[in-house]
Amino acid sequence: MAAENGPTASEYIVHHLTHWQNHPMKGVVDFSVVNIDSIFWSVLLAVLSSFFLWRAARAASSGVPGRFQAAVEILVEMVDTQAKGIIHNAQSRKMVAPLGLAVFIWVFLMNAMDLLPVDLLPTVWGWITGAAGQDSHHAYLRVVPTADLSTCFGLSVSVLLVCFAYNIKIKGVGGWLHELFTAPFGNHPILWPVNFAMQMIEFAAKTVSHGMRLFGNMYAGELLFMLIALMGAAAAGSVSGVLLPVGHVIAGAIWAIFHVLIITIQAFIFMMLALVYIGQAHDTH
């Protein structure tokens, strides 16, 4: 893409990978920075998923279910089956199974934002804020919350806190502290520091891998959609690239179809790991 006609490929990618923030980062790690776009879309999709579940519960009937009710019943049955196989405490499942269902739908909707055209919502946002046209590169808006590391870590840390809550609920404060210092190597006082260190490493590793797995897949998917979009931009500026628009459409369609599987699988994996980690909080050593 010629620089005089628009941004270069690298500028285009950097623009679309820049968050709408309260202020620019002042270092590699800056906890004062807030990614406003990730928070906005996460909260909006959380409200939509809650409304989706509320409508399903309100419209449920004992008669022949409609398509909407049947789809929700399939999801509920799927999550409940997984929860029963992992969490054997029936009382806990009354809370954990609906939590798993909410997590699955919420993460799926956040992932599905990646299926929207790359420039659609940022362009609309540019029009709303008056930044369209020559100054449209000043309108920053990333619409896939799960392609933001802070969102994914926020989700995984939330699961960690739920695990802590169930550890205390099931084992009691004293029982859980006893387990932290005596598992996995034994109850000898010499082993207490080693046991505690191993427990902390396990909690940290599970939390980091839980969030990074979702982030890595969704960030890569977002980046690939941008690269495919650049094929069309390159075709527009190339007289000889007659077949490039065709390749652009074919590549975009293939990746979009494949990405439908990715966003669903990643939502399912995140939900399953949440159930597994909460289930582990019920186990005693």
Short mmCIF file of C-alpha atoms in Angstrom, two decimals:
data_model
loop_
_atom_site.label_atom_id
_atom_site.label_comp_id
_atom_site.label_asym_id
_atom_site.label_seq_id
_atom_site.Cartn_x
_atom_site.Cartn_y
_atom_site.Cartn_z
CA MET A 1 0.00 0.00 0.00
CA ALA A 2 1.50 3.31 -1.00
CA ALA A 3 2.30 5.65 1.84
CA GLU A 4 0.76 8.66 0.04
CA ASN A 5 -2.57 6.86 -0.34
CA GLY A 6 -2.81 5.51 3.18
CA PRO A 7 -0.88 3.76 5.92
CA THR A 8 1.71 1.12 5.15
CA ALA A 9 1.05 -2.51 6.06
CA SER A 10 3.03 -2.23 9.28
CA GLU A 11 1.29 1.03 10.21
CA TYR A 12 -2.09 -0.58 9.52
CA ILE A 13 -1.33 -3.54 11.80
CA VAL A 14 0.12 -1.35 14.56
CA HIS A 15 -2.97 0.90 14.38
CA HIS A 16 -5.38 -2.03 14.75
CA LEU A 17 -3.34 -3.55 17.57
CA THR A 18 -3.43 -0.29 19.56
CA HIS A 19 -6.02 -0.08 22.33
CA TRP A 20 -8.24 2.84 23.22
CA GLN A 21 -6.56 3.68 26.53
CA ASN A 22 -6.87 6.29 29.24
CA HIS A 23 -3.22 7.22 28.57
CA PRO A 24 -0.24 5.65 26.76
CA MET A 25 1.86 3.11 28.61
CA LYS A 26 4.94 4.54 30.34
CA GLY A 27 6.83 1.26 30.38
CA VAL A 28 6.66 -2.43 29.62
CA VAL A 29 4.41 -2.86 32.68
CA ASP A 30 2.10 -0.02 33.65
CA PHE A 31 -0.85 -0.95 35.85
CA SER A 32 -2.28 2.58 35.64
CA VAL A 33 -3.24 2.02 31.99
CA VAL A 34 -6.84 0.99 31.33
CA ASN A 35 -7.84 -0.55 27.99
CA ILE A 36 -11.23 1.12 27.72
CA ASP A 37 -12.25 -0.76 24.59
CA SER A 38 -11.68 -4.18 26.19
CA ILE A 39 -13.70 -3.19 29.26
CA PHE A 40 -16.52 -1.76 27.13
CA TRP A 41 -16.93 -4.79 24.89
CA SER A 42 -16.46 -7.25 27.76
CA VAL A 43 -19.18 -5.59 29.84
CA LEU A 44 -21.51 -5.24 26.84
CA LEU A 45 -21.12 -8.91 25.91
CA ALA A 46 -21.54 -9.94 29.55
CA VAL A 47 -24.86 -8.08 29.59
CA LEU A 48 -25.88 -9.72 26.31
CA SER A 49 -24.97 -13.19 27.56
CA SER A 50 -26.89 -12.58 30.79
CA PHE A 51 -29.88 -11.39 28.78
CA PHE A 52 -29.56 -14.47 26.56
CA LEU A 53 -29.69 -16.79 29.57
CA TRP A 54 -32.50 -14.79 31.21
CA ARG A 55 -34.62 -15.00 28.06
CA ALA A 56 -33.98 -18.73 27.85
CA ALA A 57 -35.03 -19.30 31.46
CA ARG A 58 -38.08 -17.07 31.08
CA ALA A 59 -39.24 -18.75 27.87
CA ALA A 60 -38.63 -22.32 29.05
CA SER A 61 -41.67 -24.58 28.93
CA SER A 62 -42.42 -28.25 29.44
CA GLY A 63 -43.94 -28.58 25.98
CA VAL A 64 -42.20 -29.05 22.66
CA PRO A 65 -39.26 -26.65 22.78
CA GLY A 66 -38.60 -24.11 20.05
CA ARG A 67 -35.24 -23.74 18.36
CA PHE A 68 -33.99 -21.19 20.86
CA GLN A 69 -34.99 -23.26 23.89
CA ALA A 70 -33.62 -26.44 22.31
CA ALA A 71 -30.26 -24.77 21.63
CA VAL A 72 -30.02 -23.52 25.22
CA GLU A 73 -31.03 -26.93 26.59
CA ILE A 74 -28.23 -28.54 24.57
CA LEU A 75 -25.73 -26.08 26.07
CA VAL A 76 -27.07 -26.61 29.59
CA GLU A 77 -26.95 -30.38 29.24
CA MET A 78 -23.43 -30.26 27.82
CA VAL A 79 -22.09 -28.13 30.67
CA ASP A 80 -23.99 -30.11 33.31
CA THR A 81 -22.58 -33.39 31.97
CA GLN A 82 -19.05 -32.04 32.12
CA ALA A 83 -19.60 -30.65 35.62
CA LYS A 84 -20.94 -33.99 36.90
CA GLY A 85 -17.86 -35.79 35.61
CA ILE A 86 -15.47 -33.38 37.29
CA ILE A 87 -17.20 -32.11 40.44
CA HIS A 88 -18.82 -34.88 42.47
CA ASN A 89 -20.26 -32.58 45.13
CA ALA A 90 -23.90 -32.11 44.11
CA GLN A 91 -24.27 -29.01 46.28
CA SER A 92 -21.28 -27.33 44.63
CA ARG A 93 -22.57 -28.14 41.16
CA LYS A 94 -25.64 -25.99 41.80
CA MET A 95 -23.30 -23.00 41.65
CA VAL A 96 -20.41 -24.26 39.52
CA ALA A 97 -22.46 -25.63 36.59
CA PRO A 98 -24.29 -22.31 35.94
CA LEU A 99 -20.95 -20.55 36.36
CA GLY A 100 -19.43 -22.80 33.71
CA LEU A 101 -22.35 -22.12 31.36
CA ALA A 102 -22.01 -18.36 31.83
CA VAL A 103 -18.24 -18.54 31.25
CA PHE A 104 -18.67 -20.57 28.06
CA ILE A 105 -21.26 -18.22 26.53
CA TRP A 106 -19.40 -15.06 27.60
CA VAL A 107 -16.01 -16.21 26.28
CA PHE A 108 -17.62 -17.47 23.07
CA LEU A 109 -19.26 -14.10 22.42
CA MET A 110 -16.01 -12.24 23.11
CA ASN A 111 -14.15 -14.60 20.78
CA ALA A 112 -16.84 -14.24 18.10
CA MET A 113 -16.15 -10.50 17.81
CA ASP A 114 -13.12 -11.57 15.77
CA LEU A 115 -15.46 -12.65 12.96
CA LEU A 116 -16.54 -9.06 12.28
CA PRO A 117 -14.75 -7.23 9.43
CA VAL A 118 -11.48 -5.82 10.73
CA ASP A 119 -12.21 -2.18 9.89
CA LEU A 120 -15.98 -2.13 10.50
CA LEU A 121 -16.31 -1.07 14.14
CA PRO A 122 -13.12 1.06 14.24
CA THR A 123 -14.42 2.99 11.19
CA VAL A 124 -17.85 3.46 12.79
CA TRP A 125 -16.12 4.59 15.97
CA GLY A 126 -14.09 7.06 13.91
CA TRP A 127 -17.30 8.52 12.47
CA ILE A 128 -18.88 8.81 15.92
CA THR A 129 -15.86 10.53 17.42
CA GLY A 130 -15.32 12.76 14.38
CA ALA A 131 -12.01 11.11 13.60
CA ALA A 132 -13.01 9.61 10.26
CA GLY A 133 -11.47 10.71 6.97
CA GLN A 134 -7.97 12.11 7.00
CA ASP A 135 -7.67 11.70 10.79
CA SER A 136 -9.20 8.23 11.01
CA HIS A 137 -5.85 6.78 12.09
CA HIS A 138 -6.38 8.54 15.42
CA ALA A 139 -9.44 6.38 16.21
CA TYR A 140 -8.22 3.35 18.14
CA LEU A 141 -10.63 0.54 18.95
CA ARG A 142 -9.91 -3.16 19.45
CA VAL A 143 -13.14 -5.14 19.58
CA VAL A 144 -11.91 -8.61 20.61
CA PRO A 145 -11.57 -8.54 24.42
CA THR A 146 -9.97 -11.99 24.57
CA ALA A 147 -7.16 -10.79 22.27
CA ASP A 148 -6.17 -8.51 25.16
CA LEU A 149 -3.82 -10.12 27.67
CA SER A 150 -5.26 -8.12 30.57
CA THR A 151 -8.77 -9.47 29.86
CA CYS A 152 -7.59 -13.08 29.68
CA PHE A 153 -5.57 -12.74 32.87
CA GLY A 154 -8.54 -11.08 34.55
CA LEU A 155 -10.66 -14.11 33.66
CA SER A 156 -8.03 -16.61 34.82
CA VAL A 157 -7.41 -14.73 38.08
CA SER A 158 -11.18 -14.74 38.69
CA VAL A 159 -11.17 -18.52 38.32
CA LEU A 160 -8.23 -18.65 40.76
CA LEU A 161 -10.20 -16.64 43.33
CA VAL A 162 -13.16 -19.01 42.94
CA CYS A 163 -10.77 -21.92 43.55
CA PHE A 164 -9.53 -20.23 46.73
CA ALA A 165 -13.13 -19.72 47.87
CA TYR A 166 -13.99 -23.40 47.35
CA ASN A 167 -10.78 -24.54 49.03
CA ILE A 168 -11.83 -22.60 52.12
CA LYS A 169 -15.48 -23.64 51.85
CA ILE A 170 -14.77 -27.37 51.46
CA LYS A 171 -11.72 -27.76 53.70
CA GLY A 172 -12.00 -24.81 56.07
CA VAL A 173 -9.26 -22.23 56.58
CA GLY A 174 -7.25 -24.55 58.84
CA GLY A 175 -7.64 -27.55 56.56
CA TRP A 176 -6.55 -25.63 53.49
CA LEU A 177 -3.54 -24.09 55.27
CA HIS A 178 -2.59 -27.57 56.46
CA GLU A 179 -2.77 -28.83 52.89
CA LEU A 180 -0.67 -25.93 51.58
CA PHE A 181 2.19 -26.90 53.88
CA THR A 182 1.90 -30.71 53.84
CA ALA A 183 1.11 -31.57 50.21
CA PRO A 184 2.47 -33.01 48.03
CA PHE A 185 5.60 -34.30 49.79
CA GLY A 186 4.42 -34.99 53.32
CA ASN A 187 3.90 -33.59 56.81
CA HIS A 188 7.51 -33.34 57.99
CA PRO A 189 8.37 -29.77 59.13
CA ILE A 190 11.47 -29.72 56.93
CA LEU A 191 9.23 -30.17 53.90
CA TRP A 192 6.80 -27.39 54.78
CA PRO A 193 8.63 -24.62 52.83
CA VAL A 194 9.06 -26.90 49.81
CA ASN A 195 5.40 -27.92 49.88
CA PHE A 196 4.24 -24.33 50.16
CA ALA A 197 6.51 -23.22 47.32
CA MET A 198 5.25 -26.04 45.12
CA GLN A 199 1.64 -25.14 45.86
CA MET A 200 2.24 -21.48 44.94
CA ILE A 201 4.03 -22.48 41.75
CA GLU A 202 1.11 -24.74 40.83
CA PHE A 203 -1.47 -22.00 41.39
CA ALA A 204 0.63 -19.49 39.41
CA ALA A 205 1.29 -21.91 36.54
CA LYS A 206 -2.36 -22.87 36.21
CA THR A 207 -3.48 -19.22 36.23
CA VAL A 208 -0.87 -18.04 33.72
CA SER A 209 -1.40 -20.95 31.32
CA HIS A 210 -5.19 -20.60 31.62
CA GLY A 211 -5.11 -16.99 30.47
CA MET A 212 -2.21 -17.28 28.01
CA ARG A 213 -3.82 -20.17 26.11
CA LEU A 214 -6.92 -18.12 25.34
CA PHE A 215 -4.97 -14.94 24.62
CA GLY A 216 -2.45 -16.61 22.31
CA ASN A 217 -5.06 -18.23 20.10
CA MET A 218 -7.28 -15.16 19.82
CA TYR A 219 -4.39 -12.73 19.28
CA ALA A 220 -3.01 -14.92 16.50
CA GLY A 221 -6.46 -15.14 14.91
CA GLU A 222 -6.87 -11.37 15.02
CA LEU A 223 -3.45 -10.87 13.44
CA LEU A 224 -4.17 -13.35 10.65
CA PHE A 225 -7.43 -11.59 9.80
CA MET A 226 -5.46 -8.35 9.45
CA LEU A 227 -2.91 -9.97 7.16
CA ILE A 228 -5.71 -11.37 5.00
CA ALA A 229 -7.32 -7.91 4.89
CA LEU A 230 -4.00 -6.49 3.66
CA MET A 231 -4.16 -8.85 0.68
CA GLY A 232 -7.20 -6.94 -0.55
CA ALA A 233 -5.45 -3.61 0.05
CA ALA A 234 -2.43 -4.83 -1.91
CA ALA A 235 -4.71 -5.96 -4.74
CA ALA A 236 -6.33 -2.53 -4.90
CA GLY A 237 -2.95 -0.90 -5.51
CA SER A 238 -1.62 -3.48 -7.96
CA VAL A 239 -2.56 -3.56 -11.63
CA SER A 240 -0.98 -6.96 -12.20
CA GLY A 241 -2.50 -8.57 -9.13
CA VAL A 242 -5.69 -9.71 -10.84
CA LEU A 243 -5.89 -12.98 -8.94
CA LEU A 244 -5.06 -11.41 -5.60
CA PRO A 245 -8.67 -10.30 -4.84
CA VAL A 246 -9.82 -13.85 -5.53
CA GLY A 247 -7.15 -15.19 -3.20
CA HIS A 248 -8.18 -12.58 -0.65
CA VAL A 249 -11.80 -13.76 -0.70
CA ILE A 250 -10.89 -17.46 -0.66
CA ALA A 251 -8.33 -17.08 2.15
CA GLY A 252 -10.70 -14.93 4.19
CA ALA A 253 -13.58 -17.39 3.78
CA ILE A 254 -11.45 -20.42 4.66
CA TRP A 255 -9.95 -18.74 7.72
CA ALA A 256 -13.36 -17.46 8.86
CA ILE A 257 -14.85 -20.97 8.67
CA PHE A 258 -11.86 -22.43 10.51
CA HIS A 259 -11.98 -19.61 13.05
CA VAL A 260 -15.57 -20.49 13.96
CA LEU A 261 -14.18 -23.78 15.26
CA ILE A 262 -11.33 -22.01 17.05
CA ILE A 263 -13.52 -19.55 18.93
CA THR A 264 -15.86 -22.35 20.00
CA ILE A 265 -13.07 -24.73 21.03
CA GLN A 266 -11.25 -22.01 22.97
CA ALA A 267 -14.42 -21.10 24.87
CA PHE A 268 -14.99 -24.78 25.64
CA ILE A 269 -11.38 -25.30 26.78
CA PHE A 270 -11.48 -22.24 29.02
CA MET A 271 -14.72 -23.45 30.60
CA MET A 272 -13.38 -27.01 31.03
CA LEU A 273 -10.19 -25.82 32.71
CA ALA A 274 -12.24 -23.62 35.03
CA LEU A 275 -14.31 -26.66 36.02
CA VAL A 276 -11.19 -28.80 36.45
CA TYR A 277 -9.45 -26.25 38.66
CA ILE A 278 -12.56 -25.73 40.78
CA GLY A 279 -12.94 -29.52 40.97
CA GLN A 280 -9.37 -29.82 42.23
CA ALA A 281 -10.28 -27.46 45.05
CA HIS A 282 -12.68 -30.15 46.28
CA ASP A 283 -9.95 -32.80 46.44
CA THR A 284 -8.01 -33.44 49.62
CA HIS A 285 -4.43 -34.65 49.86
#
